[in-house]
PDB file of C-alpha atoms and ligand atoms in Angstrom:
ATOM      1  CA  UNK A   1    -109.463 161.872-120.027  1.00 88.00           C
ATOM      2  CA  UNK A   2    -111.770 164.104-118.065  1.00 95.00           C
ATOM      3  CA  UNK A   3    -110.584 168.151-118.022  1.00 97.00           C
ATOM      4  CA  UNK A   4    -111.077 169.226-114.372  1.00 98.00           C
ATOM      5  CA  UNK A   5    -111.991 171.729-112.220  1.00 98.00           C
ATOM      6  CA  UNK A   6    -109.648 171.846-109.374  1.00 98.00           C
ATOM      7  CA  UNK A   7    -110.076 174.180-106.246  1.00 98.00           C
ATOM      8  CA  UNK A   8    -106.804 174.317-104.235  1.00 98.00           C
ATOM      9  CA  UNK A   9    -106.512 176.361-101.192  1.00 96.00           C
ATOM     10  CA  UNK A  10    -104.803 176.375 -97.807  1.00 95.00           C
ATOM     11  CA  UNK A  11    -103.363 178.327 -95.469  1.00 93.00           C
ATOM     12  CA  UNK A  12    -101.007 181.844 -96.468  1.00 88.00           C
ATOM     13  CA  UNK A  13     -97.442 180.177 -96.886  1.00 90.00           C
ATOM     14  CA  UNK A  14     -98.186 176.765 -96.922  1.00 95.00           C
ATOM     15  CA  UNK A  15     -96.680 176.463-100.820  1.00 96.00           C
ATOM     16  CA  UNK A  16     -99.772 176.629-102.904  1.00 96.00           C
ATOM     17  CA  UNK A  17     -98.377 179.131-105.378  1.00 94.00           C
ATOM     18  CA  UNK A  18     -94.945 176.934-105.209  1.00 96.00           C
ATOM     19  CA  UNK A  19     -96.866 173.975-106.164  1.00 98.00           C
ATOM     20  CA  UNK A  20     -99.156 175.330-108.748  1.00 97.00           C
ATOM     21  CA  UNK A  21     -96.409 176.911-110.323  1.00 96.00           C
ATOM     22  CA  UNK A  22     -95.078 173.573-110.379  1.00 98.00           C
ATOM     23  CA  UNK A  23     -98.315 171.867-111.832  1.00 98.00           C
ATOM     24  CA  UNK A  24     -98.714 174.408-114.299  1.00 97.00           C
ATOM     25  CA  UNK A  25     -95.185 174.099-115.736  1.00 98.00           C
ATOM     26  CA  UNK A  26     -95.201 170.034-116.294  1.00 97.00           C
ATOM     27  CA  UNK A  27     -98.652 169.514-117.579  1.00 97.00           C
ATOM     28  CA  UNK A  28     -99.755 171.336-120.917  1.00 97.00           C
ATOM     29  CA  UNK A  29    -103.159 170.526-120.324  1.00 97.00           C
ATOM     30  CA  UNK A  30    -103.224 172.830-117.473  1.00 98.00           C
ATOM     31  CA  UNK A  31    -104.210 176.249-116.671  1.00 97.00           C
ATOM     32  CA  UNK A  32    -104.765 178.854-114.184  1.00 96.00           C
ATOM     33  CA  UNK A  33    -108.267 180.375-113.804  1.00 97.00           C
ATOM     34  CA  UNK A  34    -107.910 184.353-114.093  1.00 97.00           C
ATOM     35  CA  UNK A  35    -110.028 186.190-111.172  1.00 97.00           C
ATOM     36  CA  UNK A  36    -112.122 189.655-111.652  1.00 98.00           C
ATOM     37  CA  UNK A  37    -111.373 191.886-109.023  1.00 97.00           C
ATOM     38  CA  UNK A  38    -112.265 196.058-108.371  1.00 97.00           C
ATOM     39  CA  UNK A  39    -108.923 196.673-106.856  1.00 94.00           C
ATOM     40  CA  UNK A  40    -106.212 198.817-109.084  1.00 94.00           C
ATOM     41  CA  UNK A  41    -103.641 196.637-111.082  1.00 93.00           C
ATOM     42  CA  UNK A  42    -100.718 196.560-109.072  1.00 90.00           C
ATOM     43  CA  UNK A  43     -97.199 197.883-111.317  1.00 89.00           C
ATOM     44  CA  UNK A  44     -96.293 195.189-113.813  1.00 95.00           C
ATOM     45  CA  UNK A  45     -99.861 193.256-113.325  1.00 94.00           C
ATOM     46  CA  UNK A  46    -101.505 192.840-117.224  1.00 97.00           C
ATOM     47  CA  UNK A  47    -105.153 192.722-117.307  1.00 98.00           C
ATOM     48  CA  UNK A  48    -106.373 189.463-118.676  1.00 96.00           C
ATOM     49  CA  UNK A  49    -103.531 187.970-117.107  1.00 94.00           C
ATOM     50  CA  UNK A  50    -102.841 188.165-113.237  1.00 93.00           C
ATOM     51  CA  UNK A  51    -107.137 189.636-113.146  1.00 96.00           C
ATOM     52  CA  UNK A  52    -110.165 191.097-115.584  1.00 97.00           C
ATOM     53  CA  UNK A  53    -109.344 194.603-113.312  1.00 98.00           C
ATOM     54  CA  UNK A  54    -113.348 195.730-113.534  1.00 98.00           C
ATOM     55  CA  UNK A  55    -115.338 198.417-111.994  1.00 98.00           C
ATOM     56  CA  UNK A  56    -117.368 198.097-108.819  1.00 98.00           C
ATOM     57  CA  UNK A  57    -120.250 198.756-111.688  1.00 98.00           C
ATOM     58  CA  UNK A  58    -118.936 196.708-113.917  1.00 98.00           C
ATOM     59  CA  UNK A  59    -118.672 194.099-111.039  1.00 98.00           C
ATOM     60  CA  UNK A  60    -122.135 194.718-109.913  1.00 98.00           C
ATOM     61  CA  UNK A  61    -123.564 194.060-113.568  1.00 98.00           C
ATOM     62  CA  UNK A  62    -122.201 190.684-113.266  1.00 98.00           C
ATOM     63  CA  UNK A  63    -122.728 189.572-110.250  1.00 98.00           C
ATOM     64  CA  UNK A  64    -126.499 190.426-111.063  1.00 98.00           C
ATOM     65  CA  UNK A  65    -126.394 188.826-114.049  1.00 97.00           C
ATOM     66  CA  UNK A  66    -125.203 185.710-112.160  1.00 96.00           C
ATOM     67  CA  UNK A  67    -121.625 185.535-114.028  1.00 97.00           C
ATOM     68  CA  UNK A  68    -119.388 184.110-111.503  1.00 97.00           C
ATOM     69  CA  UNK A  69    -119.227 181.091-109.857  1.00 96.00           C
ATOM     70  CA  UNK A  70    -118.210 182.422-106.608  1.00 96.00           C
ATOM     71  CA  UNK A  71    -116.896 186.245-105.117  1.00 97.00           C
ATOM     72  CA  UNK A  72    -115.942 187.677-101.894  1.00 94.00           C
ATOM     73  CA  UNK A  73    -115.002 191.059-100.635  1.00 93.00           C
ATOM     74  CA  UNK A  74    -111.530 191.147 -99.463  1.00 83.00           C
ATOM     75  CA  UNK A  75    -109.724 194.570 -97.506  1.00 78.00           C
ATOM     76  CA  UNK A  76    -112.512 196.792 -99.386  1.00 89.00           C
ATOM     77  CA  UNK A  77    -112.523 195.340-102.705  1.00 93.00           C
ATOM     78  CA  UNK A  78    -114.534 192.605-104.477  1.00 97.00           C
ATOM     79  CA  UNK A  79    -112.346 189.271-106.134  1.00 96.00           C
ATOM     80  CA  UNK A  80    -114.674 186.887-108.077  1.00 97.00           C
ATOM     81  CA  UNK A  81    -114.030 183.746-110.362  1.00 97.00           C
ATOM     82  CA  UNK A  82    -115.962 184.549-113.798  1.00 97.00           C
ATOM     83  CA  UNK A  83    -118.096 181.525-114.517  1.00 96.00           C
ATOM     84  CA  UNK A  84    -118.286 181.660-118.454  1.00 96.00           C
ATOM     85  CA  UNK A  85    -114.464 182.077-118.639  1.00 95.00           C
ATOM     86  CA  UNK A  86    -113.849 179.022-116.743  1.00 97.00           C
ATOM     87  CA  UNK A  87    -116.298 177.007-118.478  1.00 97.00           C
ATOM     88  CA  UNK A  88    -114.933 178.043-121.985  1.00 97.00           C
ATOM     89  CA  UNK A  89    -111.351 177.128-120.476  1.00 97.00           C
ATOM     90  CA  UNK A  90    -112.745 173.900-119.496  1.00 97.00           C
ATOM     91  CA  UNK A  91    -113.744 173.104-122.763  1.00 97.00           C
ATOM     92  CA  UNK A  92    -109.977 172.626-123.270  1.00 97.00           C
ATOM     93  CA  UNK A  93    -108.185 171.696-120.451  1.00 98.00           C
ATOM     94  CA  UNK A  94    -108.228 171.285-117.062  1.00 98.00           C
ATOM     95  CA  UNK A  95    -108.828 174.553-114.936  1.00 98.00           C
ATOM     96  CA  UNK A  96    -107.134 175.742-111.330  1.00 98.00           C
ATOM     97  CA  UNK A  97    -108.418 177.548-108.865  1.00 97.00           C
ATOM     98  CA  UNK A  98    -105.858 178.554-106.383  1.00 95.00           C
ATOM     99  CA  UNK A  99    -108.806 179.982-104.084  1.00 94.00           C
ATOM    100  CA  UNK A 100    -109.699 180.478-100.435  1.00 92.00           C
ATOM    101  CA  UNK A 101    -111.685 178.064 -98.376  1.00 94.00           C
ATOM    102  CA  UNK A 102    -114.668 180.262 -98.513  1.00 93.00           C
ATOM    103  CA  UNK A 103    -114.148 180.581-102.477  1.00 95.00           C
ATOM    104  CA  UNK A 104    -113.921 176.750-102.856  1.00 97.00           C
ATOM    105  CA  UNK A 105    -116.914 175.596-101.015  1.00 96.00           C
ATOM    106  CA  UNK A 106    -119.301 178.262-102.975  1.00 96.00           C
ATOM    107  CA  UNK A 107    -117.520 176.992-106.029  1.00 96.00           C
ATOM    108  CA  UNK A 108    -118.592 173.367-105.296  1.00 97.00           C
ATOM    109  CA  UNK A 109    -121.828 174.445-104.548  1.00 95.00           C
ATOM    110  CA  UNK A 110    -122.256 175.991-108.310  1.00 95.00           C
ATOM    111  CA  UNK A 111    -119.920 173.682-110.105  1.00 95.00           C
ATOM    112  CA  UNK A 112    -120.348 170.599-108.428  1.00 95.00           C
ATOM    113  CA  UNK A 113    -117.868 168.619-110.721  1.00 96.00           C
ATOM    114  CA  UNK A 114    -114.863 170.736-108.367  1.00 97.00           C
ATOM    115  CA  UNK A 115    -112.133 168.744-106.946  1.00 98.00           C
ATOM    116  CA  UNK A 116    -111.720 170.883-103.567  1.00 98.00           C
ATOM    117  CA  UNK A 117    -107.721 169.955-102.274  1.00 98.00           C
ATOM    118  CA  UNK A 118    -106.608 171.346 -99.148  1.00 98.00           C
ATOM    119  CA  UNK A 119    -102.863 172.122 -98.576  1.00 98.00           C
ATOM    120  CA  UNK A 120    -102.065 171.779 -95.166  1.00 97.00           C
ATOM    121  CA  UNK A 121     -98.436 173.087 -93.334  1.00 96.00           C
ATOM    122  CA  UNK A 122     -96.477 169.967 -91.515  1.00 96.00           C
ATOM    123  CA  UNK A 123     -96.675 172.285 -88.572  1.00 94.00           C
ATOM    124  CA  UNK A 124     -97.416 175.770 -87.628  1.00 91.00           C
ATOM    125  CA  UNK A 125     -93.880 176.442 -87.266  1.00 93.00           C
ATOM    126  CA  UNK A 126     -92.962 175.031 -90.417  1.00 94.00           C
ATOM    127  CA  UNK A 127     -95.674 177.912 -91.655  1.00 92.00           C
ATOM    128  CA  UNK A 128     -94.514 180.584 -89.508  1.00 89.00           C
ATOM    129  CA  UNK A 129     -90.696 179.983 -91.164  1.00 92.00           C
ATOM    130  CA  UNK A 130     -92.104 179.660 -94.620  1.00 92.00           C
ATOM    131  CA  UNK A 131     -94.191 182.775 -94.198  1.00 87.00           C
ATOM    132  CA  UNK A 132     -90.859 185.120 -92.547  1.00 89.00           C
ATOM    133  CA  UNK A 133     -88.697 183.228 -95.071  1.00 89.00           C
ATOM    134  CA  UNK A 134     -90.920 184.449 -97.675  1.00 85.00           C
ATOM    135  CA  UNK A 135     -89.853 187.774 -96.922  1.00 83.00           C
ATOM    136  CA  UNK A 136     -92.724 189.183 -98.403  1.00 82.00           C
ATOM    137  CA  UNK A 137     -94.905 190.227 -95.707  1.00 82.00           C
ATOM    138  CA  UNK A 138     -94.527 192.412 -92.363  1.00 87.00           C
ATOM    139  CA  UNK A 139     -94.237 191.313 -88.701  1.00 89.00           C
ATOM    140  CA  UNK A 140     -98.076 192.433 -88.417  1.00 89.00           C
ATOM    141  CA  UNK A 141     -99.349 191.045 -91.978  1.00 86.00           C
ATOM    142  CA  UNK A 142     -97.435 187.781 -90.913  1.00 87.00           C
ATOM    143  CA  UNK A 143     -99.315 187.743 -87.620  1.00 88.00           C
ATOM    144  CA  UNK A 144    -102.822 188.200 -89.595  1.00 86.00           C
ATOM    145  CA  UNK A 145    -102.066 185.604 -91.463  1.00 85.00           C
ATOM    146  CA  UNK A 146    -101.218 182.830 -88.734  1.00 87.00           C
ATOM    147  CA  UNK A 147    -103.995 183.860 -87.138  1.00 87.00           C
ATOM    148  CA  UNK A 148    -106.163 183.072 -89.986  1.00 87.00           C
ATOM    149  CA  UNK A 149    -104.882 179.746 -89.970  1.00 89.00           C
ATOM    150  CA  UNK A 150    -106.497 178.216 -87.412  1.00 89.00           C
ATOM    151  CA  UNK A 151    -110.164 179.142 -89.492  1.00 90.00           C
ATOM    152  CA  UNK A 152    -109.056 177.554 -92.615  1.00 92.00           C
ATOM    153  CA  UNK A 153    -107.375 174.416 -90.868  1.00 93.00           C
ATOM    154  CA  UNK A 154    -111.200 173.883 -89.537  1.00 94.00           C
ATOM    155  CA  UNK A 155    -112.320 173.876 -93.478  1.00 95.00           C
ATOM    156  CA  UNK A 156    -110.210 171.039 -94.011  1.00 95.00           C
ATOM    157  CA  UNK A 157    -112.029 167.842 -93.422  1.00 96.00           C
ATOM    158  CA  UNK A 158    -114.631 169.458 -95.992  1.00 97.00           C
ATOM    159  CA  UNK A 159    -112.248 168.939 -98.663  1.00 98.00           C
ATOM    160  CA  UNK A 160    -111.998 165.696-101.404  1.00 98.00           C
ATOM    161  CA  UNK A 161    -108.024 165.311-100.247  1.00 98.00           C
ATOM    162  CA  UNK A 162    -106.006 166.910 -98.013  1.00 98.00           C
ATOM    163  CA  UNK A 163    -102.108 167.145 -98.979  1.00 98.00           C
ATOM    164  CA  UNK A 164     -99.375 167.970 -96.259  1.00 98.00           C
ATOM    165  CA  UNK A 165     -96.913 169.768 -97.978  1.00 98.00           C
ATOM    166  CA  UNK A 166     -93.843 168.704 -96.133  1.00 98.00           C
ATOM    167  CA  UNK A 167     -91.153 167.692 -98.667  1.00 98.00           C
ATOM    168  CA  UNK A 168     -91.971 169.196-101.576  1.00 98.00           C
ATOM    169  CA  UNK A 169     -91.394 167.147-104.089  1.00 98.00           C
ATOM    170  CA  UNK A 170     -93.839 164.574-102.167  1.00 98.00           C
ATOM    171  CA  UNK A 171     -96.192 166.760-101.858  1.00 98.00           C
ATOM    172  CA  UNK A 172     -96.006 167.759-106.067  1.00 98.00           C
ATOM    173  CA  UNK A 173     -96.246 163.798-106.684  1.00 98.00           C
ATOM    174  CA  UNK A 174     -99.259 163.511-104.637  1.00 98.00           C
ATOM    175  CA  UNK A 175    -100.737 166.397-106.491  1.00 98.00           C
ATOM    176  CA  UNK A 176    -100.096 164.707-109.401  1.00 98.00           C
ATOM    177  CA  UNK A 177    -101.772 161.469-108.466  1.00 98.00           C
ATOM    178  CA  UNK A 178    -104.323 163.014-107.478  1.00 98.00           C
ATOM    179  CA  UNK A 179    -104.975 164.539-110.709  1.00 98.00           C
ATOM    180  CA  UNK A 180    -104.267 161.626-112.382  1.00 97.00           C
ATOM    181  CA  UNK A 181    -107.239 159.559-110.769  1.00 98.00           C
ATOM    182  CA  UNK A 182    -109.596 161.662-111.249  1.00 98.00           C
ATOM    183  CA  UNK A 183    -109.183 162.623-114.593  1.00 97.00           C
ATOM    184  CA  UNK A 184    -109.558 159.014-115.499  1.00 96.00           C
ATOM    185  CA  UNK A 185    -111.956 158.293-112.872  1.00 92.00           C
ATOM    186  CA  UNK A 186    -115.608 156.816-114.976  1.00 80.00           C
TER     187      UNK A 186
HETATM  188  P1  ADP B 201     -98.641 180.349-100.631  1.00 64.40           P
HETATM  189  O1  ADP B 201     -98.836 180.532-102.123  1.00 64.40           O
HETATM  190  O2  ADP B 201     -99.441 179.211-100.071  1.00 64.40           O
HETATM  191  O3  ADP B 201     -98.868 181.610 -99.830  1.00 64.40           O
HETATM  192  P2  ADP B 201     -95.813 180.044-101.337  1.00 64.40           P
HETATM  193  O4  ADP B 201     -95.898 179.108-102.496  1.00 64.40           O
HETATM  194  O5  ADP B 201     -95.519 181.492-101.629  1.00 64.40           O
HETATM  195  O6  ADP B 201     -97.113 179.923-100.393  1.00 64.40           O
HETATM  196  O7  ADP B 201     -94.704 179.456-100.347  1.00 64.40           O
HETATM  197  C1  ADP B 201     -94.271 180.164 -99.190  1.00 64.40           C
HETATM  198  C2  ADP B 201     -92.759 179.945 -98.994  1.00 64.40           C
HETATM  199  O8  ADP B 201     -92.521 178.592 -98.585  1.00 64.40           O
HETATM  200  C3  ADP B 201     -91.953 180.188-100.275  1.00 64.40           C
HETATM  201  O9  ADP B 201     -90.758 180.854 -99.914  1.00 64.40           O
HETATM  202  C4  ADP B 201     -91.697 178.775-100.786  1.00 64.40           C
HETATM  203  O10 ADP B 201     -90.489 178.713-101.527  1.00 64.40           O
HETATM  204  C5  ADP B 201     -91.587 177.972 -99.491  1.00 64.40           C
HETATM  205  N1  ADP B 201     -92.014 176.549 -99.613  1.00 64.40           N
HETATM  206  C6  ADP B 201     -93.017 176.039-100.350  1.00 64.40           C
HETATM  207  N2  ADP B 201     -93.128 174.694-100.175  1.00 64.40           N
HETATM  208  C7  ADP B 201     -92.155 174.342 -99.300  1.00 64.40           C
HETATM  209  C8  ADP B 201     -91.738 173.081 -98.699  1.00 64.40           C
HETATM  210  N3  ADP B 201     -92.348 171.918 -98.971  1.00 64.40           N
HETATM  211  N4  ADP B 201     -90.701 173.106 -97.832  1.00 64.40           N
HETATM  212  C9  ADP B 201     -90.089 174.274 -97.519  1.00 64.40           C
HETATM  213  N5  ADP B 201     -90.417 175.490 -98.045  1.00 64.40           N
HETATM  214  C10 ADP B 201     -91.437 175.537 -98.926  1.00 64.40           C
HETATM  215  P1  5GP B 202    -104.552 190.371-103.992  1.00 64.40           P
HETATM  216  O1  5GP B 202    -105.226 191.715-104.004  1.00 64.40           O
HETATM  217  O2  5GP B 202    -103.371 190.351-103.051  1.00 64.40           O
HETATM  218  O3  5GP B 202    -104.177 189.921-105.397  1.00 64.40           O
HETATM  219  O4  5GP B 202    -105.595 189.297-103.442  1.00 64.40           O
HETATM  220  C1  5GP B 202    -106.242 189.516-102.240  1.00 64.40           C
HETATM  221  C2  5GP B 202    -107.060 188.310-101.837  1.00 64.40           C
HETATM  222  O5  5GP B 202    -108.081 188.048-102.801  1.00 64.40           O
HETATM  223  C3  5GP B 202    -106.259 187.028-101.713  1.00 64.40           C
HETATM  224  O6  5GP B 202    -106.585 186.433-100.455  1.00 64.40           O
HETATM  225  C4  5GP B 202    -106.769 186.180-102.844  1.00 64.40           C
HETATM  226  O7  5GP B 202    -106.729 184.777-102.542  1.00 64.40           O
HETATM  227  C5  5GP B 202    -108.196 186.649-102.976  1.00 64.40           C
HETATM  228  N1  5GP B 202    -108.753 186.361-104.290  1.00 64.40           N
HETATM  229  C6  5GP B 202    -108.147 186.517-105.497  1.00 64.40           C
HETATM  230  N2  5GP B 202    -108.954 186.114-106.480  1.00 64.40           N
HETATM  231  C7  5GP B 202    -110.090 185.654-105.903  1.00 64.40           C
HETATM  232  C8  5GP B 202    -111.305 185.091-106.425  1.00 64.40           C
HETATM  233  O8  5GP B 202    -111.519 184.899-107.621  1.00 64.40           O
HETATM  234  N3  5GP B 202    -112.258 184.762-105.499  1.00 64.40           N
HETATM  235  C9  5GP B 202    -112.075 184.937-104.163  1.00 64.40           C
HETATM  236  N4  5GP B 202    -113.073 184.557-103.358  1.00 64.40           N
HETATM  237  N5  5GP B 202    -110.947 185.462-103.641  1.00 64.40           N
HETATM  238  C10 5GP B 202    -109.968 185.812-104.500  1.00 64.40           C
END
């Protein structure tokens, strides 16, 4: 059995986190990559769990000495996946990226063992309830997000598989199968 390096991303809402979570809970031989990121730890956030918080120095160092396998600036601050960590995890067990679409192509690019899996809404209304139901984000943050969708919908057909998270628990077995095959792919 192959340990893999899985890139899952999709739209904001869609159920990534809800499915991960679920991954990550029935299969020991899974875990979550942990991002670097400049931005302050938010209350309750542990570094070396939710991120490595870094400076934009600190940052800079590595990104010059080639240490991640992909990073992006998002709303001022820089978010990057830290190359040697994920390879050590590897070495162990699988590894997931729950990453955006931008994130998961330059992964492949590096790392070009990555599974890339899309999660894709059943509809955009079926996003747009998820996302107010989520109660997490405002009117105008929910707006930014739909209209982000469209751009990572277009990523889609770049992807190994595509899964529509409609029923959940269909969606979590097709996850699994897909993890399945390819860990025991030759
Ligand atoms: P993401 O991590 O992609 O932003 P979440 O996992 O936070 O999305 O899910 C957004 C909301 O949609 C959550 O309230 C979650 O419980 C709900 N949700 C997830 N999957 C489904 C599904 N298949 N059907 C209905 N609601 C879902
Ligand atoms: P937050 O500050 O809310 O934790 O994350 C902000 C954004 O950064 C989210 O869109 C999240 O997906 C993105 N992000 C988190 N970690 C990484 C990473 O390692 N690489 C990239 N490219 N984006 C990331």
């Amino acid at each position: 059995m192959k340990n893999l390096l899985l890139a899952i991303s999709g739209p904001s809402g869609v159920g990534k986190g809800t499915l991960v979570d679920l991954l990550l809970k029935n299969d020991d031989n899974l875990v979550s990559s942990v991002s670097c990121t400049t931005r302050a730890p938010r209350q309750g956030e542990v570094d070396g769990v939710n991120y490595f918080f870094l400076t934009k120095e600190q940052f800079k160092n590595k990104i010059a000495e080639n240490g991640f396998l992909e990073y992006d600036e998002h709303f001022g601050h820089f978010y990057g996946t830290p190359q040697s960590f994920v390879e050590k995890m590897l070495e162990q067990k699988s590894v997931i990226l729950e990453i955006d679409v931008q994130g998961a192509m330059n992964a492949k690019r590096r790392m070009q063992q990555t599974v890339t899996v899309f999660i894709a809404p059943p509809s955009k209304e079926a996003l747009f309830s998820r996302l107010t139901g989520r109660s997490t984000e405002s009117q105008e943050q929910i707006e930014q997000r739909l209209a982000r969708c469209e751009y990572e919908l277009s990523f889609a057909k770049e992807y190994d598989y595509t899964v529509v998270n409609d029923d959940l628990s269909q969606a979590y077995a097709r996850l699994k199968e897909i993890i399945e095959y390819e860990r025991n792919k030759a």
